[in-house]
PDB file of N, CA and C in Angstrom:
ATOM      1  N   THR A   1      91.816 101.830  84.628  1.00 84.00           N
ATOM      2  CA  THR A   1      90.218 101.000  84.196  1.00 84.00           C
ATOM      3  C   THR A   1      90.609  99.605  84.322  1.00 84.00           C
ATOM      4  N   ASP A   2      89.364  99.092  84.526  1.00 92.00           N
ATOM      5  CA  ASP A   2      89.493  97.540  84.211  1.00 92.00           C
ATOM      6  C   ASP A   2      88.747  96.911  83.407  1.00 92.00           C
ATOM      7  N   MET A   3      89.019  95.821  83.024  1.00 94.00           N
ATOM      8  CA  MET A   3      88.699  95.290  81.281  1.00 94.00           C
ATOM      9  C   MET A   3      87.932  93.475  82.008  1.00 94.00           C
ATOM     10  N   LYS A   4      87.556  93.291  81.229  1.00 95.00           N
ATOM     11  CA  LYS A   4      87.213  91.800  81.181  1.00 95.00           C
ATOM     12  C   LYS A   4      86.626  91.484  80.135  1.00 95.00           C
ATOM     13  N   ILE A   5      86.911  90.267  79.523  1.00 95.00           N
ATOM     14  CA  ILE A   5      86.986  89.788  78.406  1.00 95.00           C
ATOM     15  C   ILE A   5      86.880  88.140  78.575  1.00 95.00           C
ATOM     16  N   ASN A   6      85.697  87.671  78.502  1.00 95.00           N
ATOM     17  CA  ASN A   6      84.897  86.374  78.847  1.00 95.00           C
ATOM     18  C   ASN A   6      85.944  86.192  80.023  1.00 95.00           C
ATOM     19  N   ASN A   7      86.624  84.686  80.356  1.00 95.00           N
ATOM     20  CA  ASN A   7      87.253  84.506  81.667  1.00 95.00           C
ATOM     21  C   ASN A   7      88.702  85.459  81.820  1.00 95.00           C
ATOM     22  N   PHE A   8      88.906  86.588  81.168  1.00 96.00           N
ATOM     23  CA  PHE A   8      90.226  87.427  81.125  1.00 96.00           C
ATOM     24  C   PHE A   8      90.007  88.690  81.932  1.00 96.00           C
ATOM     25  N   PHE A   9      90.449  89.073  82.822  1.00 97.00           N
ATOM     26  CA  PHE A   9      90.461  90.034  83.542  1.00 97.00           C
ATOM     27  C   PHE A   9      91.858  90.941  83.662  1.00 97.00           C
ATOM     28  N   CYS A  10      91.641  92.171  83.146  1.00 97.00           N
ATOM     29  CA  CYS A  10      93.276  92.849  83.019  1.00 97.00           C
ATOM     30  C   CYS A  10      92.671  94.476  83.875  1.00 97.00           C
ATOM     31  N   SER A  11      94.012  94.769  84.792  1.00 97.00           N
ATOM     32  CA  SER A  11      93.629  96.267  85.555  1.00 97.00           C
ATOM     33  C   SER A  11      94.636  96.764  85.125  1.00 97.00           C
ATOM     34  N   PRO A  12      95.022  97.747  84.269  1.00 96.00           N
ATOM     35  CA  PRO A  12      96.490  98.541  84.231  1.00 96.00           C
ATOM     36  C   PRO A  12      95.931  99.796  84.969  1.00 96.00           C
ATOM     37  N   ARG A  13      97.009  99.778  85.593  1.00 96.00           N
ATOM     38  CA  ARG A  13      97.380 101.370  86.454  1.00 96.00           C
ATOM     39  C   ARG A  13      98.659 102.076  86.014  1.00 96.00           C
ATOM     40  N   LEU A  14      98.361 103.531  85.696  1.00 95.00           N
ATOM     41  CA  LEU A  14      99.346 104.281  85.268  1.00 95.00           C
ATOM     42  C   LEU A  14      99.587 105.226  86.166  1.00 95.00           C
ATOM     43  N   VAL A  15     100.937 105.297  86.676  1.00 93.00           N
ATOM     44  CA  VAL A  15     101.286 106.333  87.765  1.00 93.00           C
ATOM     45  C   VAL A  15     101.984 107.532  87.204  1.00 93.00           C
ATOM     46  N   VAL A  16     101.481 108.681  87.274  1.00 94.00           N
ATOM     47  CA  VAL A  16     102.650 109.942  86.576  1.00 94.00           C
ATOM     48  C   VAL A  16     103.088 110.846  87.519  1.00 94.00           C
ATOM     49  N   MET A  17     104.182 110.854  87.776  1.00 91.00           N
ATOM     50  CA  MET A  17     104.888 111.587  88.469  1.00 91.00           C
ATOM     51  C   MET A  17     105.645 113.034  87.635  1.00 91.00           C
ATOM     52  N   SER A  18     105.216 114.300  88.023  1.00 91.00           N
ATOM     53  CA  SER A  18     105.621 115.531  87.393  1.00 91.00           C
ATOM     54  C   SER A  18     107.091 115.807  87.833  1.00 91.00           C
ATOM     55  N   ARG A  19     107.710 116.560  87.462  1.00 89.00           N
ATOM     56  CA  ARG A  19     109.456 117.024  88.283  1.00 89.00           C
ATOM     57  C   ARG A  19     109.113 117.027  89.448  1.00 89.00           C
ATOM     58  N   GLN A  20     109.980 116.569  90.188  1.00 84.00           N
ATOM     59  CA  GLN A  20     109.968 116.842  91.889  1.00 84.00           C
ATOM     60  C   GLN A  20     110.995 117.598  92.023  1.00 84.00           C
ATOM     61  N   GLN A  21     110.675 118.644  93.140  1.00 83.00           N
ATOM     62  CA  GLN A  21     111.334 119.397  94.135  1.00 83.00           C
ATOM     63  C   GLN A  21     111.738 118.893  95.074  1.00 83.00           C
ATOM     64  N   ILE A  22     113.285 119.339  95.316  1.00 80.00           N
ATOM     65  CA  ILE A  22     113.800 118.876  96.733  1.00 80.00           C
ATOM     66  C   ILE A  22     114.333 119.786  97.824  1.00 80.00           C
ATOM     67  N   SER A  23     114.859 119.593  98.428  1.00 77.00           N
ATOM     68  CA  SER A  23     115.270 120.585  99.594  1.00 77.00           C
ATOM     69  C   SER A  23     116.457 121.185  99.226  1.00 77.00           C
ATOM     70  N   GLY A  24     117.254 120.864  98.280  1.00 77.00           N
ATOM     71  CA  GLY A  24     118.345 121.678  97.977  1.00 77.00           C
ATOM     72  C   GLY A  24     118.090 122.794  97.089  1.00 77.00           C
ATOM     73  N   ILE A  25     118.972 123.785  97.318  1.00 79.00           N
ATOM     74  CA  ILE A  25     118.752 125.330  96.578  1.00 79.00           C
ATOM     75  C   ILE A  25     119.913 124.892  95.205  1.00 79.00           C
ATOM     76  N   SER A  26     118.932 125.651  94.397  1.00 79.00           N
ATOM     77  CA  SER A  26     119.728 125.625  92.943  1.00 79.00           C
ATOM     78  C   SER A  26     120.101 126.999  92.546  1.00 79.00           C
ATOM     79  N   ASP A  27     119.373 128.305  93.185  1.00 75.00           N
ATOM     80  CA  ASP A  27     119.923 129.398  92.562  1.00 75.00           C
ATOM     81  C   ASP A  27     119.315 130.380  93.717  1.00 75.00           C
ATOM     82  N   THR A  28     120.166 131.219  94.327  1.00 74.00           N
ATOM     83  CA  THR A  28     119.935 132.341  95.231  1.00 74.00           C
ATOM     84  C   THR A  28     119.883 133.483  95.073  1.00 74.00           C
ATOM     85  N   THR A  29     120.673 133.819  93.531  1.00 80.00           N
ATOM     86  CA  THR A  29     120.898 135.202  93.147  1.00 80.00           C
ATOM     87  C   THR A  29     119.924 136.274  93.103  1.00 80.00           C
ATOM     88  N   GLY A  30     118.605 135.317  92.710  1.00 78.00           N
ATOM     89  CA  GLY A  30     117.465 136.389  92.320  1.00 78.00           C
ATOM     90  C   GLY A  30     116.401 136.430  93.248  1.00 78.00           C
ATOM     91  N   PRO A  31     115.662 137.233  93.180  1.00 85.00           N
ATOM     92  CA  PRO A  31     114.527 137.526  94.456  1.00 85.00           C
ATOM     93  C   PRO A  31     113.963 136.371  94.990  1.00 85.00           C
ATOM     94  N   VAL A  32     113.910 135.473  94.426  1.00 82.00           N
ATOM     95  CA  VAL A  32     113.124 133.849  94.437  1.00 82.00           C
ATOM     96  C   VAL A  32     114.152 132.928  94.660  1.00 82.00           C
ATOM     97  N   ILE A  33     114.037 132.181  95.740  1.00 81.00           N
ATOM     98  CA  ILE A  33     115.093 131.089  95.693  1.00 81.00           C
ATOM     99  C   ILE A  33     114.466 129.696  95.343  1.00 81.00           C
ATOM    100  N   ARG A  34     115.124 129.227  94.310  1.00 83.00           N
ATOM    101  CA  ARG A  34     114.779 128.539  93.327  1.00 83.00           C
ATOM    102  C   ARG A  34     115.030 126.830  94.061  1.00 83.00           C
ATOM    103  N   ARG A  35     114.350 125.526  94.332  1.00 83.00           N
ATOM    104  CA  ARG A  35     114.938 124.710  94.384  1.00 83.00           C
ATOM    105  C   ARG A  35     114.927 123.726  93.453  1.00 83.00           C
ATOM    106  N   GLN A  36     116.274 122.799  93.855  1.00 84.00           N
ATOM    107  CA  GLN A  36     116.706 121.662  92.810  1.00 84.00           C
ATOM    108  C   GLN A  36     115.708 120.980  92.337  1.00 84.00           C
ATOM    109  N   THR A  37     115.634 120.512  91.209  1.00 84.00           N
ATOM    110  CA  THR A  37     114.374 119.394  90.996  1.00 84.00           C
ATOM    111  C   THR A  37     115.352 117.906  90.238  1.00 84.00           C
ATOM    112  N   ILE A  38     114.422 116.885  90.430  1.00 83.00           N
ATOM    113  CA  ILE A  38     114.585 115.688  90.050  1.00 83.00           C
ATOM    114  C   ILE A  38     113.721 115.309  89.036  1.00 83.00           C
ATOM    115  N   PRO A  39     114.029 114.585  87.878  1.00 86.00           N
ATOM    116  CA  PRO A  39     112.872 114.441  86.512  1.00 86.00           C
ATOM    117  C   PRO A  39     111.679 113.400  87.420  1.00 86.00           C
ATOM    118  N   GLY A  40     110.824 113.704  86.499  1.00 87.00           N
ATOM    119  CA  GLY A  40     109.473 112.961  86.986  1.00 87.00           C
ATOM    120  C   GLY A  40     109.711 111.590  86.385  1.00 87.00           C
ATOM    121  N   TYR A  41     108.440 110.946  86.715  1.00 90.00           N
ATOM    122  CA  TYR A  41     108.396 109.321  85.762  1.00 90.00           C
ATOM    123  C   TYR A  41     107.001 109.274  85.438  1.00 90.00           C
ATOM    124  N   ALA A  42     107.064 107.765  84.873  1.00 92.00           N
ATOM    125  CA  ALA A  42     105.517 107.226  84.373  1.00 92.00           C
ATOM    126  C   ALA A  42     105.739 105.590  85.179  1.00 92.00           C
ATOM    127  N   LEU A  43     105.051 105.352  85.669  1.00 94.00           N
ATOM    128  CA  LEU A  43     104.866 103.876  85.382  1.00 94.00           C
ATOM    129  C   LEU A  43     103.851 103.342  85.427  1.00 94.00           C
ATOM    130  N   LEU A  44     103.729 101.907  84.681  1.00 96.00           N
ATOM    131  CA  LEU A  44     102.730 100.951  84.358  1.00 96.00           C
ATOM    132  C   LEU A  44     102.692  99.672  85.270  1.00 96.00           C
ATOM    133  N   ASN A  45     101.579  99.814  85.535  1.00 97.00           N
ATOM    134  CA  ASN A  45     101.511  98.535  86.448  1.00 97.00           C
ATOM    135  C   ASN A  45     100.365  97.781  86.135  1.00 97.00           C
ATOM    136  N   LEU A  46     100.629  96.275  86.134  1.00 97.00           N
ATOM    137  CA  LEU A  46      99.223  95.587  85.680  1.00 97.00           C
ATOM    138  C   LEU A  46      99.005  94.748  86.504  1.00 97.00           C
ATOM    139  N   SER A  47      97.603  94.169  86.719  1.00 97.00           N
ATOM    140  CA  SER A  47      97.121  92.916  87.608  1.00 97.00           C
ATOM    141  C   SER A  47      96.240  92.105  86.173  1.00 97.00           C
ATOM    142  N   ILE A  48      96.471  90.937  86.390  1.00 97.00           N
ATOM    143  CA  ILE A  48      95.889  89.976  85.236  1.00 97.00           C
ATOM    144  C   ILE A  48      95.478  89.344  86.073  1.00 97.00           C
ATOM    145  N   ARG A  49      94.154  88.258  85.244  1.00 97.00           N
ATOM    146  CA  ARG A  49      93.951  86.947  85.953  1.00 97.00           C
ATOM    147  C   ARG A  49      92.868  86.572  84.822  1.00 97.00           C
ATOM    148  N   TYR A  50      93.295  85.196  85.179  1.00 97.00           N
ATOM    149  CA  TYR A  50      92.273  84.149  84.049  1.00 97.00           C
ATOM    150  C   TYR A  50      91.958  83.091  85.023  1.00 97.00           C
ATOM    151  N   ALA A  51      90.309  83.149  84.799  1.00 96.00           N
ATOM    152  CA  ALA A  51      89.739  81.756  85.403  1.00 96.00           C
ATOM    153  C   ALA A  51      89.524  80.496  84.447  1.00 96.00           C
ATOM    154  N   LEU A  52      90.161  79.685  84.911  1.00 95.00           N
ATOM    155  CA  LEU A  52      90.622  78.155  84.254  1.00 95.00           C
ATOM    156  C   LEU A  52      88.832  77.610  84.662  1.00 95.00           C
ATOM    157  N   SER A  53      88.212  78.138  85.934  1.00 94.00           N
ATOM    158  CA  SER A  53      87.301  77.077  86.201  1.00 94.00           C
ATOM    159  C   SER A  53      86.199  78.208  87.036  1.00 94.00           C
ATOM    160  N   LYS A  54      85.201  77.719  87.559  1.00 92.00           N
ATOM    161  CA  LYS A  54      84.875  78.602  88.556  1.00 92.00           C
ATOM    162  C   LYS A  54      85.381  78.318  89.958  1.00 92.00           C
ATOM    163  N   HIS A  55      86.520  77.233  90.132  1.00 95.00           N
ATOM    164  CA  HIS A  55      86.745  77.263  91.321  1.00 95.00           C
ATOM    165  C   HIS A  55      88.390  77.609  91.182  1.00 95.00           C
ATOM    166  N   ILE A  56      89.044  77.876  90.500  1.00 96.00           N
ATOM    167  CA  ILE A  56      90.497  77.877  90.038  1.00 96.00           C
ATOM    168  C   ILE A  56      90.646  79.234  89.100  1.00 96.00           C
ATOM    169  N   THR A  57      91.740  80.037  89.590  1.00 96.00           N
ATOM    170  CA  THR A  57      92.061  80.921  88.973  1.00 96.00           C
ATOM    171  C   THR A  57      93.690  81.487  88.917  1.00 96.00           C
ATOM    172  N   LEU A  58      94.157  81.830  87.768  1.00 97.00           N
ATOM    173  CA  LEU A  58      95.501  81.909  87.621  1.00 97.00           C
ATOM    174  C   LEU A  58      95.658  83.392  87.643  1.00 97.00           C
ATOM    175  N   HIS A  59      96.813  84.242  88.295  1.00 97.00           N
ATOM    176  CA  HIS A  59      96.857  85.568  88.172  1.00 97.00           C
ATOM    177  C   HIS A  59      98.238  85.959  88.313  1.00 97.00           C
ATOM    178  N   ALA A  60      98.403  86.948  87.785  1.00 97.00           N
ATOM    179  CA  ALA A  60      99.705  87.787  88.237  1.00 97.00           C
ATOM    180  C   ALA A  60      99.480  89.490  88.326  1.00 97.00           C
ATOM    181  N   ASN A  61     100.621  89.817  88.806  1.00 97.00           N
ATOM    182  CA  ASN A  61     100.709  91.228  89.355  1.00 97.00           C
ATOM    183  C   ASN A  61     102.345  91.900  88.711  1.00 97.00           C
ATOM    184  N   VAL A  62     102.366  92.774  88.179  1.00 97.00           N
ATOM    185  CA  VAL A  62     103.355  93.450  86.790  1.00 97.00           C
ATOM    186  C   VAL A  62     103.597  94.598  87.610  1.00 97.00           C
ATOM    187  N   THR A  63     104.620  95.095  88.613  1.00 96.00           N
ATOM    188  CA  THR A  63     104.812  96.428  89.012  1.00 96.00           C
ATOM    189  C   THR A  63     105.944  96.757  88.338  1.00 96.00           C
ATOM    190  N   ASN A  64     105.921  98.106  87.950  1.00 95.00           N
ATOM    191  CA  ASN A  64     107.030  98.848  86.962  1.00 95.00           C
ATOM    192  C   ASN A  64     106.799  98.072  85.700  1.00 95.00           C
ATOM    193  N   ALA A  65     105.942  97.732  84.875  1.00 95.00           N
ATOM    194  CA  ALA A  65     105.975  96.834  83.610  1.00 95.00           C
ATOM    195  C   ALA A  65     106.836  97.372  82.857  1.00 95.00           C
ATOM    196  N   LEU A  66     107.354  98.743  82.602  1.00 93.00           N
ATOM    197  CA  LEU A  66     108.084  99.196  81.761  1.00 93.00           C
ATOM    198  C   LEU A  66     109.389  99.627  82.072  1.00 93.00           C
ATOM    199  N   ASN A  67     109.708  98.759  83.131  1.00 93.00           N
ATOM    200  CA  ASN A  67     110.904  98.630  83.815  1.00 93.00           C
ATOM    201  C   ASN A  67     111.669  99.953  83.803  1.00 93.00           C
ATOM    202  N   GLN A  68     111.015 101.104  84.287  1.00 91.00           N
ATOM    203  CA  GLN A  68     111.710 102.324  84.183  1.00 91.00           C
ATOM    204  C   GLN A  68     112.681 102.750  85.615  1.00 91.00           C
ATOM    205  N   ARG A  69     113.775 103.298  84.997  1.00 88.00           N
ATOM    206  CA  ARG A  69     114.523 103.401  86.184  1.00 88.00           C
ATOM    207  C   ARG A  69     114.152 104.658  86.778  1.00 88.00           C
ATOM    208  N   TYR A  70     113.617 105.054  87.781  1.00 84.00           N
ATOM    209  CA  TYR A  70     113.542 106.392  88.492  1.00 84.00           C
ATOM    210  C   TYR A  70     113.948 106.672  89.920  1.00 84.00           C
ATOM    211  N   ARG A  71     114.063 107.668  90.365  1.00 80.00           N
ATOM    212  CA  ARG A  71     114.416 107.896  92.085  1.00 80.00           C
ATOM    213  C   ARG A  71     113.157 108.773  92.493  1.00 80.00           C
ATOM    214  N   SER A  72     112.957 108.323  93.811  1.00 78.00           N
ATOM    215  CA  SER A  72     112.335 109.752  94.446  1.00 78.00           C
ATOM    216  C   SER A  72     112.771 110.471  95.250  1.00 78.00           C
ATOM    217  N   VAL A  73     112.108 111.135  95.898  1.00 78.00           N
ATOM    218  CA  VAL A  73     112.822 112.299  96.966  1.00 78.00           C
ATOM    219  C   VAL A  73     113.291 111.554  98.112  1.00 78.00           C
ATOM    220  N   SER A  74     114.683 111.694  98.624  1.00 73.00           N
ATOM    221  CA  SER A  74     114.987 111.343  99.678  1.00 73.00           C
ATOM    222  C   SER A  74     115.182 112.484 100.794  1.00 73.00           C
ATOM    223  N   PHE A  75     115.215 111.938 102.263  1.00 73.00           N
ATOM    224  CA  PHE A  75     115.354 112.944 102.917  1.00 73.00           C
ATOM    225  C   PHE A  75     116.447 113.808 102.744  1.00 73.00           C
ATOM    226  N   ASN A  76     116.246 115.387 103.129  1.00 75.00           N
ATOM    227  CA  ASN A  76     117.622 116.175 102.903  1.00 75.00           C
ATOM    228  C   ASN A  76     118.293 116.371 101.743  1.00 75.00           C
ATOM    229  N   MET A  77     117.560 116.162 100.508  1.00 78.00           N
ATOM    230  CA  MET A  77     118.247 115.534  99.474  1.00 78.00           C
ATOM    231  C   MET A  77     118.775 117.007  98.790  1.00 78.00           C
ATOM    232  N   ASP A  78     120.046 116.761  98.269  1.00 77.00           N
ATOM    233  CA  ASP A  78     120.900 118.287  97.726  1.00 77.00           C
ATOM    234  C   ASP A  78     121.704 117.535  96.681  1.00 77.00           C
ATOM    235  N   LEU A  79     121.454 117.904  95.332  1.00 77.00           N
ATOM    236  CA  LEU A  79     122.528 117.263  94.374  1.00 77.00           C
ATOM    237  C   LEU A  79     123.717 117.949  93.738  1.00 77.00           C
ATOM    238  N   SER A  80     123.765 119.136  94.764  1.00 75.00           N
ATOM    239  CA  SER A  80     125.373 119.490  94.887  1.00 75.00           C
ATOM    240  C   SER A  80     126.583 118.957  95.984  1.00 75.00           C
ATOM    241  N   ARG A  81     126.092 118.043  96.783  1.00 72.00           N
ATOM    242  CA  ARG A  81     126.707 117.227  97.566  1.00 72.00           C
ATOM    243  C   ARG A  81     126.873 116.112  96.812  1.00 72.00           C
ATOM    244  N   LYS A  82     128.120 115.682  96.638  1.00 66.00           N
ATOM    245  CA  LYS A  82     128.553 114.490  96.002  1.00 66.00           C
ATOM    246  C   LYS A  82     129.419 113.264  97.249  1.00 66.00           C
ATOM    247  N   ASP A  83     128.887 113.401  98.578  1.00 61.00           N
ATOM    248  CA  ASP A  83     129.583 112.576  99.270  1.00 61.00           C
ATOM    249  C   ASP A  83     128.738 111.087  99.466  1.00 61.00           C
ATOM    250  N   THR A  84     127.571 111.340  99.204  1.00 58.00           N
ATOM    251  CA  THR A  84     127.010 109.858  99.415  1.00 58.00           C
ATOM    252  C   THR A  84     125.849 109.632  98.574  1.00 58.00           C
ATOM    253  N   GLU A  85     125.295 108.728  98.209  1.00 57.00           N
ATOM    254  CA  GLU A  85     124.149 107.888  97.129  1.00 57.00           C
ATOM    255  C   GLU A  85     122.903 108.723  97.612  1.00 57.00           C
ATOM    256  N   LEU A  86     122.937 108.983  98.827  1.00 57.00           N
ATOM    257  CA  LEU A  86     121.455 109.630  99.243  1.00 57.00           C
ATOM    258  C   LEU A  86     121.243 110.733  98.468  1.00 57.00           C
ATOM    259  N   TYR A  87     122.001 111.584  98.420  1.00 59.00           N
ATOM    260  CA  TYR A  87     121.721 113.092  98.008  1.00 59.00           C
ATOM    261  C   TYR A  87     121.253 112.985  96.600  1.00 59.00           C
ATOM    262  N   TYR A  88     121.380 111.986  95.815  1.00 68.00           N
ATOM    263  CA  TYR A  88     120.753 111.767  94.387  1.00 68.00           C
ATOM    264  C   TYR A  88     119.372 111.136  94.249  1.00 68.00           C
ATOM    265  N   GLY A  89     119.017 110.639  95.125  1.00 69.00           N
ATOM    266  CA  GLY A  89     117.570 110.432  95.270  1.00 69.00           C
ATOM    267  C   GLY A  89     117.772 108.704  95.682  1.00 69.00           C
ATOM    268  N   GLN A  90     116.459 108.135  96.188  1.00 73.00           N
ATOM    269  CA  GLN A  90     116.566 106.840  96.561  1.00 73.00           C
ATOM    270  C   GLN A  90     116.029 105.821  94.798  1.00 73.00           C
ATOM    271  N   PRO A  91     117.117 105.206  94.634  1.00 77.00           N
ATOM    272  CA  PRO A  91     116.395 104.174  93.306  1.00 77.00           C
ATOM    273  C   PRO A  91     115.416 103.467  93.822  1.00 77.00           C
ATOM    274  N   GLN A  92     114.583 103.153  92.763  1.00 85.00           N
ATOM    275  CA  GLN A  92     113.212 102.504  93.143  1.00 85.00           C
ATOM    276  C   GLN A  92     113.447 100.898  92.253  1.00 85.00           C
ATOM    277  N   ASP A  93     112.617 100.197  93.020  1.00 88.00           N
ATOM    278  CA  ASP A  93     112.474  98.687  92.418  1.00 88.00           C
ATOM    279  C   ASP A  93     112.389  98.784  90.885  1.00 88.00           C
ATOM    280  N   PRO A  94     113.269  98.088  90.370  1.00 93.00           N
ATOM    281  CA  PRO A  94     112.979  97.744  88.597  1.00 93.00           C
ATOM    282  C   PRO A  94     111.913  96.762  88.766  1.00 93.00           C
ATOM    283  N   ILE A  95     111.555  95.958  87.355  1.00 95.00           N
ATOM    284  CA  ILE A  95     109.820  95.354  87.058  1.00 95.00           C
ATOM    285  C   ILE A  95     109.559  94.670  88.213  1.00 95.00           C
ATOM    286  N   ARG A  96     108.926  93.854  88.467  1.00 95.00           N
ATOM    287  CA  ARG A  96     108.615  92.811  89.497  1.00 95.00           C
ATOM    288  C   ARG A  96     107.265  92.225  88.865  1.00 95.00           C
ATOM    289  N   ILE A  97     107.602  90.800  88.959  1.00 96.00           N
ATOM    290  CA  ILE A  97     106.450  90.154  88.441  1.00 96.00           C
ATOM    291  C   ILE A  97     106.163  89.031  89.566  1.00 96.00           C
ATOM    292  N   MET A  98     104.991  88.855  90.097  1.00 97.00           N
ATOM    293  CA  MET A  98     104.202  87.772  90.867  1.00 97.00           C
ATOM    294  C   MET A  98     103.245  87.089  90.287  1.00 97.00           C
ATOM    295  N   GLY A  99     103.313  85.742  90.649  1.00 97.00           N
ATOM    296  CA  GLY A  99     101.930  85.471  89.882  1.00 97.00           C
ATOM    297  C   GLY A  99     101.274  84.053  90.742  1.00 97.00           C
ATOM    298  N   GLY A 100     100.537  83.519  90.469  1.00 97.00           N
ATOM    299  CA  GLY A 100     100.073  82.536  91.438  1.00 97.00           C
ATOM    300  C   GLY A 100      98.779  81.801  90.480  1.00 97.00           C
ATOM    301  N   VAL A 101      98.091  80.783  91.766  1.00 97.00           N
ATOM    302  CA  VAL A 101      96.818  80.002  91.335  1.00 97.00           C
ATOM    303  C   VAL A 101      96.158  80.338  92.805  1.00 97.00           C
ATOM    304  N   ASN A 102      94.980  80.836  92.279  1.00 95.00           N
ATOM    305  CA  ASN A 102      93.730  80.903  93.579  1.00 95.00           C
ATOM    306  C   ASN A 102      93.091  79.338  93.245  1.00 95.00           C
ATOM    307  N   PHE A 103      92.577  78.893  94.672  1.00 95.00           N
ATOM    308  CA  PHE A 103      91.685  77.737  94.315  1.00 95.00           C
ATOM    309  C   PHE A 103      90.294  78.208  95.750  1.00 95.00           C
ATOM    310  N   SER A 104      89.261  78.223  95.166  1.00 92.00           N
ATOM    311  CA  SER A 104      88.090  78.256  96.102  1.00 92.00           C
ATOM    312  C   SER A 104      87.060  77.081  96.086  1.00 92.00           C
ATOM    313  N   LEU A 105      86.433  76.884  97.369  1.00 88.00           N
ATOM    314  CA  LEU A 105      85.856  75.758  97.371  1.00 88.00           C
ATOM    315  C   LEU A 105      84.011  76.051  96.973  1.00 88.00           C
TER     316      LEU A 105
END
């Protein structure tokens, strides 16, 4: 959603990822082969802006605002292989805050 209160603007974004299936096999004993999974996650990203005047605004973007520790699926991922970090998913970025000032003529 996008919100505006006077000169203040805020745009929160919620990204929800459910449990992720990976290429590794967890169970081959039954009639259906089951894939391994890694946990899902939820991320909150924020974009805020404040207009000081008609020509000057302050802005900030916050990615992963709740500082979630999560992993995404990596190529050929298999949790039963313990030889490299690759097989446990790619660690993603922690919280990141960027900001600045915009001038317009």
